[in-house]
Amino acid sequence: MVDEVNSQSTTPPDEAEVHELAGNMGSSDIVLKGYLSKWTNYIHGWQPRYMVLQDKTLSYYKSEEDSDFGCRGLISLQKATIKSHEFDECRFDVAVNNNVWYLRADCPEDKQNWIEVLQSYKTEAINSDNSNNLRRQKWGSSVSLQSQTLSTASGCEIDRTGRTLREKLHEIETFRDILYNQIDTLQRYFDAAAQIGAKPVNGSESQGTELGEGLKTIDFKGEAITFRATTAGVLTTLQHCVDIIVQKDENLKKKLDKEIERRKKAEEQVAACKEELEKSKKASLLGPDLEEGPHSQIPEDEFFDAVEIGLEKIEEARETRVRLKLQSQQSQIDSTNDIVVEGEEDFGTGKLARSHRLWPEIDRVCKEQMHYARQGVGEGGNGWQIFADEGELKMYRREVEVDGMVMDPLKSCHVVKGVTAREMCHYFFMPEFRNDWETTLEDMQILEKISPDALVFLQTHKRIWPASQRDALFWSHMRKIDDDFDKEAHDTWVVCNQSVEHPDYPPANQGKCVRIYLTVILLCQTYIAEPKNGKPLSRDDITCNLTYCSVVNPGGWAPSTVLRAIYKKEYPKFLKRFTSYVQEQSKNKPIMF
């Protein structure tokens, strides 16, 4: 087989074969091109990318206009794996080892067309490569065999211990040839002596008897001595061989011990890297299946742990920011006057907003939510379940799911010392204070100023992996209630928030954020105790009764058990954090009624 290859290797490739190879390797016709959605990362999600199939290579560009400036990435189809997604009928993946492109077509037909074309050109690339390999083997096999022989010989010559052992083996071969000759000579002496011993003795014994074939009796002793010397030389050389082998064995053992130690350290490093990789998989951008979604592969316990850790980090960052932040020296009254341009007497009455298109909805929702907040938790058989009882703070919920999405109504009752109802609603409503107590807020825009006491907000919340990032678009209205529902209360204020649609900011289907839909009311009442001994009114005489109700549709695909666990832990923390913030901000300022 080797002779056949060697004989063929001397024949150079003909001109037709060269042109065929050049034509295969130099083809530059574009086979398929067009736009597909490509998964980029958790921040930007799916983005349109211009794909080009050319030279059995799939490459992509940000847009068709950018195709003249170089591609952003490419994959060779020869070793690529093309796989259709199990659930998403428009998605398929193209992977080479750990490099995976997650792609989506506009429709299943486009996806199938892309897959069929890519598979066909992958097969063609493999066949073409195999053909080229056969030609290369045909032209260059003799050189490879010769190079391998030379490399082996030169490698042996470098090994000094191995060279010494071979020299000793050559000595043994020389001794073997000498021994063969000596044994043959001795055997002929023995045969001649046996023949003489068999003949009758006539006359006297003669000296120097000829044994025939050129053998003399006087040489027998010399041959025996030489034979003994030769065997001694063989034994000595064999001992040298044994010593060399033992020495080499010891050297190999030392090298083996060193390699075992190196391997042990390498295995420890690999184990550490694997552990880091497992940790990074939860936060790294590995693909759209490792995020919140209908096909999420993350178990619910890991999902909850990841969200919990993210919230704890945000809380730590907020506490650090609060410690380092310089407190404003401006009074609350001054701050209020900056917002209420049209006059303090109209703030909280709704008069300034009645001509706006949203006012009928604002007025209706505020009255409905105020009635809802004033109902007791045991009225009407609403089925409220208490899930947090921390002294003055009590929180209730009702388990409600709509189309598999958790939409549990929540209701909280709290008593806060030293602040008024207006102060509580003021800090809840005013946008300049929101970043101080809302820990998950990343960005906030005032889209529309309906009136000083009614604003339209767009809030973007920080992303907490593996949950998707979320935003909320809602109007917020603050008003004073003068209906004498509770005659013992000094005053009553409410802030009501309700999601609303805005033509310039539609909810994103495949964009950056998942839209939250919410209905929230904060109802606060001020109670004043009569100062003792005619002393002036102080904050020690003021108590605020607070009722907070919310119904939130978080959107997305977060597991219901995870959402309920987060609500149970985070809502009490949120309410205590907000009320403590108001107490801290109000304690050295004039009382605001």
CSV table of C-alpha atoms in Angstrom, one decimal, residues 208-377:
chain,number,residue,atom,x,y,z
A,208,GLY,CA,51.3,-33.0,19.4
A,209,THR,CA,48.8,-35.3,17.9
A,210,GLU,CA,47.1,-33.9,14.9
A,211,LEU,CA,43.3,-33.8,15.2
A,212,GLY,CA,42.6,-33.1,11.6
A,213,GLU,CA,40.9,-30.1,9.9
A,214,GLY,CA,43.8,-27.9,11.1
A,215,LEU,CA,43.1,-28.5,14.8
A,216,LYS,CA,45.9,-29.0,17.3
A,217,THR,CA,45.5,-30.3,20.9
A,218,ILE,CA,47.5,-27.4,22.1
A,219,ASP,CA,44.8,-24.9,21.0
A,220,PHE,CA,42.0,-26.4,22.9
A,221,LYS,CA,42.9,-24.7,26.2
A,222,GLY,CA,43.3,-21.4,24.5
A,223,GLU,CA,39.9,-21.7,22.9
A,224,ALA,CA,38.3,-22.5,26.2
A,225,ILE,CA,40.0,-19.5,27.9
A,226,THR,CA,38.8,-17.2,25.1
A,227,PHE,CA,35.2,-18.6,25.4
A,228,ARG,CA,35.2,-17.8,29.1
A,229,ALA,CA,36.4,-14.3,28.4
A,230,THR,CA,33.7,-13.8,25.8
A,231,THR,CA,30.9,-15.0,28.0
A,232,ALA,CA,32.2,-12.7,30.8
A,233,GLY,CA,32.1,-9.8,28.4
A,234,VAL,CA,28.5,-10.7,27.5
A,235,LEU,CA,27.5,-10.8,31.1
A,236,THR,CA,29.3,-7.5,31.8
A,237,THR,CA,27.6,-5.8,28.9
A,238,LEU,CA,24.2,-7.3,30.0
A,239,GLN,CA,24.8,-5.8,33.4
A,240,HIS,CA,25.5,-2.4,31.9
A,241,CYS,CA,22.2,-2.7,30.0
A,242,VAL,CA,20.4,-3.5,33.2
A,243,ASP,CA,22.0,-0.5,34.9
A,244,ILE,CA,21.1,1.8,32.1
A,245,ILE,CA,17.5,0.5,32.1
A,246,VAL,CA,17.2,1.0,35.9
A,247,GLN,CA,18.6,4.5,35.6
A,248,LYS,CA,16.2,5.3,32.8
A,249,ASP,CA,13.4,3.8,34.8
A,250,GLU,CA,14.2,6.1,37.7
A,251,ASN,CA,14.3,9.1,35.5
A,252,LEU,CA,11.0,8.2,33.9
A,253,LYS,CA,9.5,7.7,37.4
A,254,LYS,CA,10.7,11.2,38.5
A,255,LYS,CA,9.2,12.6,35.3
A,256,LEU,CA,6.0,10.7,35.9
A,257,ASP,CA,5.7,12.0,39.5
A,258,LYS,CA,6.2,15.6,38.2
A,259,GLU,CA,3.5,15.0,35.5
A,260,ILE,CA,1.1,13.6,38.1
A,261,GLU,CA,1.6,16.7,40.2
A,262,ARG,CA,1.1,18.9,37.2
A,263,ARG,CA,-2.0,17.0,36.2
A,264,LYS,CA,-3.4,17.3,39.8
A,265,LYS,CA,-2.8,21.1,39.7
A,266,ALA,CA,-4.3,21.3,36.2
A,267,GLU,CA,-7.4,19.3,37.3
A,268,GLU,CA,-7.8,21.7,40.3
A,269,GLN,CA,-7.6,24.7,38.0
A,270,VAL,CA,-10.1,23.0,35.6
A,271,ALA,CA,-12.5,22.4,38.4
A,272,ALA,CA,-12.2,26.0,39.6
A,273,CYS,CA,-12.8,27.2,36.0
A,274,LYS,CA,-15.9,24.9,35.7
A,275,GLU,CA,-17.3,26.3,38.9
A,276,GLU,CA,-16.7,29.9,37.7
A,277,LEU,CA,-18.3,29.0,34.3
A,278,GLU,CA,-21.4,27.6,36.1
A,279,LYS,CA,-21.7,30.8,38.0
A,280,SER,CA,-21.1,33.0,34.9
A,281,LYS,CA,-23.7,31.0,33.0
A,282,LYS,CA,-26.4,32.6,35.1
A,283,ALA,CA,-25.3,36.1,34.3
A,284,SER,CA,-23.5,35.7,31.0
A,285,LEU,CA,-25.2,36.0,27.7
A,286,LEU,CA,-25.5,32.4,26.6
A,287,GLY,CA,-28.8,32.5,24.7
A,288,PRO,CA,-32.5,33.4,24.8
A,289,ASP,CA,-33.4,30.1,26.5
A,290,LEU,CA,-31.6,31.1,29.7
A,291,GLU,CA,-33.9,34.0,30.5
A,292,GLU,CA,-37.5,34.7,31.5
A,293,GLY,CA,-39.8,33.3,28.7
A,294,PRO,CA,-42.1,30.5,27.7
A,295,HIS,CA,-39.2,28.2,26.9
A,296,SER,CA,-37.0,29.1,29.8
A,297,GLN,CA,-34.8,26.3,31.0
A,298,ILE,CA,-34.1,27.8,34.5
A,299,PRO,CA,-35.7,25.9,37.4
A,300,GLU,CA,-38.0,28.0,39.6
A,301,ASP,CA,-35.8,27.8,42.6
A,302,GLU,CA,-32.8,29.1,40.7
A,303,PHE,CA,-35.0,31.8,39.1
A,304,PHE,CA,-36.0,33.0,42.6
A,305,ASP,CA,-32.5,32.8,44.0
A,306,ALA,CA,-31.2,34.9,41.1
A,307,VAL,CA,-33.9,37.6,41.4
A,308,GLU,CA,-33.4,37.7,45.2
A,309,ILE,CA,-29.7,38.2,44.9
A,310,GLY,CA,-30.3,40.9,42.3
A,311,LEU,CA,-32.8,42.8,44.6
A,312,GLU,CA,-30.4,42.5,47.5
A,313,LYS,CA,-27.6,44.1,45.5
A,314,ILE,CA,-29.9,46.9,44.4
A,315,GLU,CA,-30.9,47.5,48.1
A,316,GLU,CA,-27.2,47.6,49.2
A,317,ALA,CA,-26.5,50.1,46.4
A,318,ARG,CA,-29.4,52.3,47.6
A,319,GLU,CA,-28.2,52.2,51.2
A,320,THR,CA,-24.7,53.3,50.1
A,321,ARG,CA,-26.2,56.1,48.0
A,322,VAL,CA,-28.3,57.3,50.8
A,323,ARG,CA,-25.4,57.4,53.2
A,324,LEU,CA,-23.2,59.4,50.8
A,325,LYS,CA,-25.9,61.7,49.5
A,326,LEU,CA,-26.0,65.2,50.9
A,327,GLN,CA,-29.4,66.1,52.2
A,328,SER,CA,-31.1,69.1,50.6
A,329,GLN,CA,-31.4,72.2,52.9
A,330,GLN,CA,-34.5,73.4,51.0
A,331,SER,CA,-37.8,73.2,53.0
A,332,GLN,CA,-40.7,71.1,51.9
A,333,ILE,CA,-42.9,74.1,51.5
A,334,ASP,CA,-40.4,75.7,49.1
A,335,SER,CA,-40.1,72.5,47.1
A,336,THR,CA,-43.9,72.3,46.9
A,337,ASN,CA,-44.1,75.9,45.7
A,338,ASP,CA,-41.7,75.2,42.9
A,339,ILE,CA,-44.1,72.5,41.5
A,340,VAL,CA,-47.4,74.3,42.2
A,341,VAL,CA,-47.2,77.2,39.8
A,342,GLU,CA,-50.9,78.0,39.6
A,343,GLY,CA,-51.4,78.4,43.3
A,344,GLU,CA,-51.4,76.5,46.5
A,345,GLU,CA,-55.1,76.8,47.0
A,346,ASP,CA,-55.9,74.7,43.8
A,347,PHE,CA,-53.3,71.9,44.4
A,348,GLY,CA,-55.0,68.6,45.1
A,349,THR,CA,-58.5,69.8,44.0
A,350,GLY,CA,-58.4,68.6,40.4
A,351,LYS,CA,-59.7,72.0,39.2
A,352,LEU,CA,-56.7,72.6,37.0
A,353,ALA,CA,-57.0,69.2,35.2
A,354,ARG,CA,-60.8,69.1,34.4
A,355,SER,CA,-60.4,70.2,30.8
A,356,HIS,CA,-57.9,67.5,30.0
A,357,ARG,CA,-58.9,64.4,28.0
A,358,LEU,CA,-57.8,62.1,30.8
A,359,TRP,CA,-59.7,63.8,33.6
A,360,PRO,CA,-62.9,61.7,33.4
A,361,GLU,CA,-60.9,58.5,33.7
A,362,ILE,CA,-58.7,60.0,36.5
A,363,ASP,CA,-61.7,61.2,38.5
A,364,ARG,CA,-63.6,57.9,38.1
A,365,VAL,CA,-60.6,55.6,39.0
A,366,CYS,CA,-59.7,57.7,42.0
A,367,LYS,CA,-63.2,57.4,43.4
A,368,GLU,CA,-63.4,53.7,42.7
A,369,GLN,CA,-60.0,53.0,44.3
A,370,MET,CA,-60.8,55.2,47.3
A,371,HIS,CA,-63.9,53.2,48.0
A,372,TYR,CA,-61.9,50.0,47.5
A,373,ALA,CA,-59.2,51.1,50.0
A,374,ARG,CA,-61.8,52.1,52.6
A,375,GLN,CA,-63.3,48.6,52.7
A,376,GLY,CA,-62.3,46.4,55.6
A,377,VAL,CA,-60.4,43.2,54.8
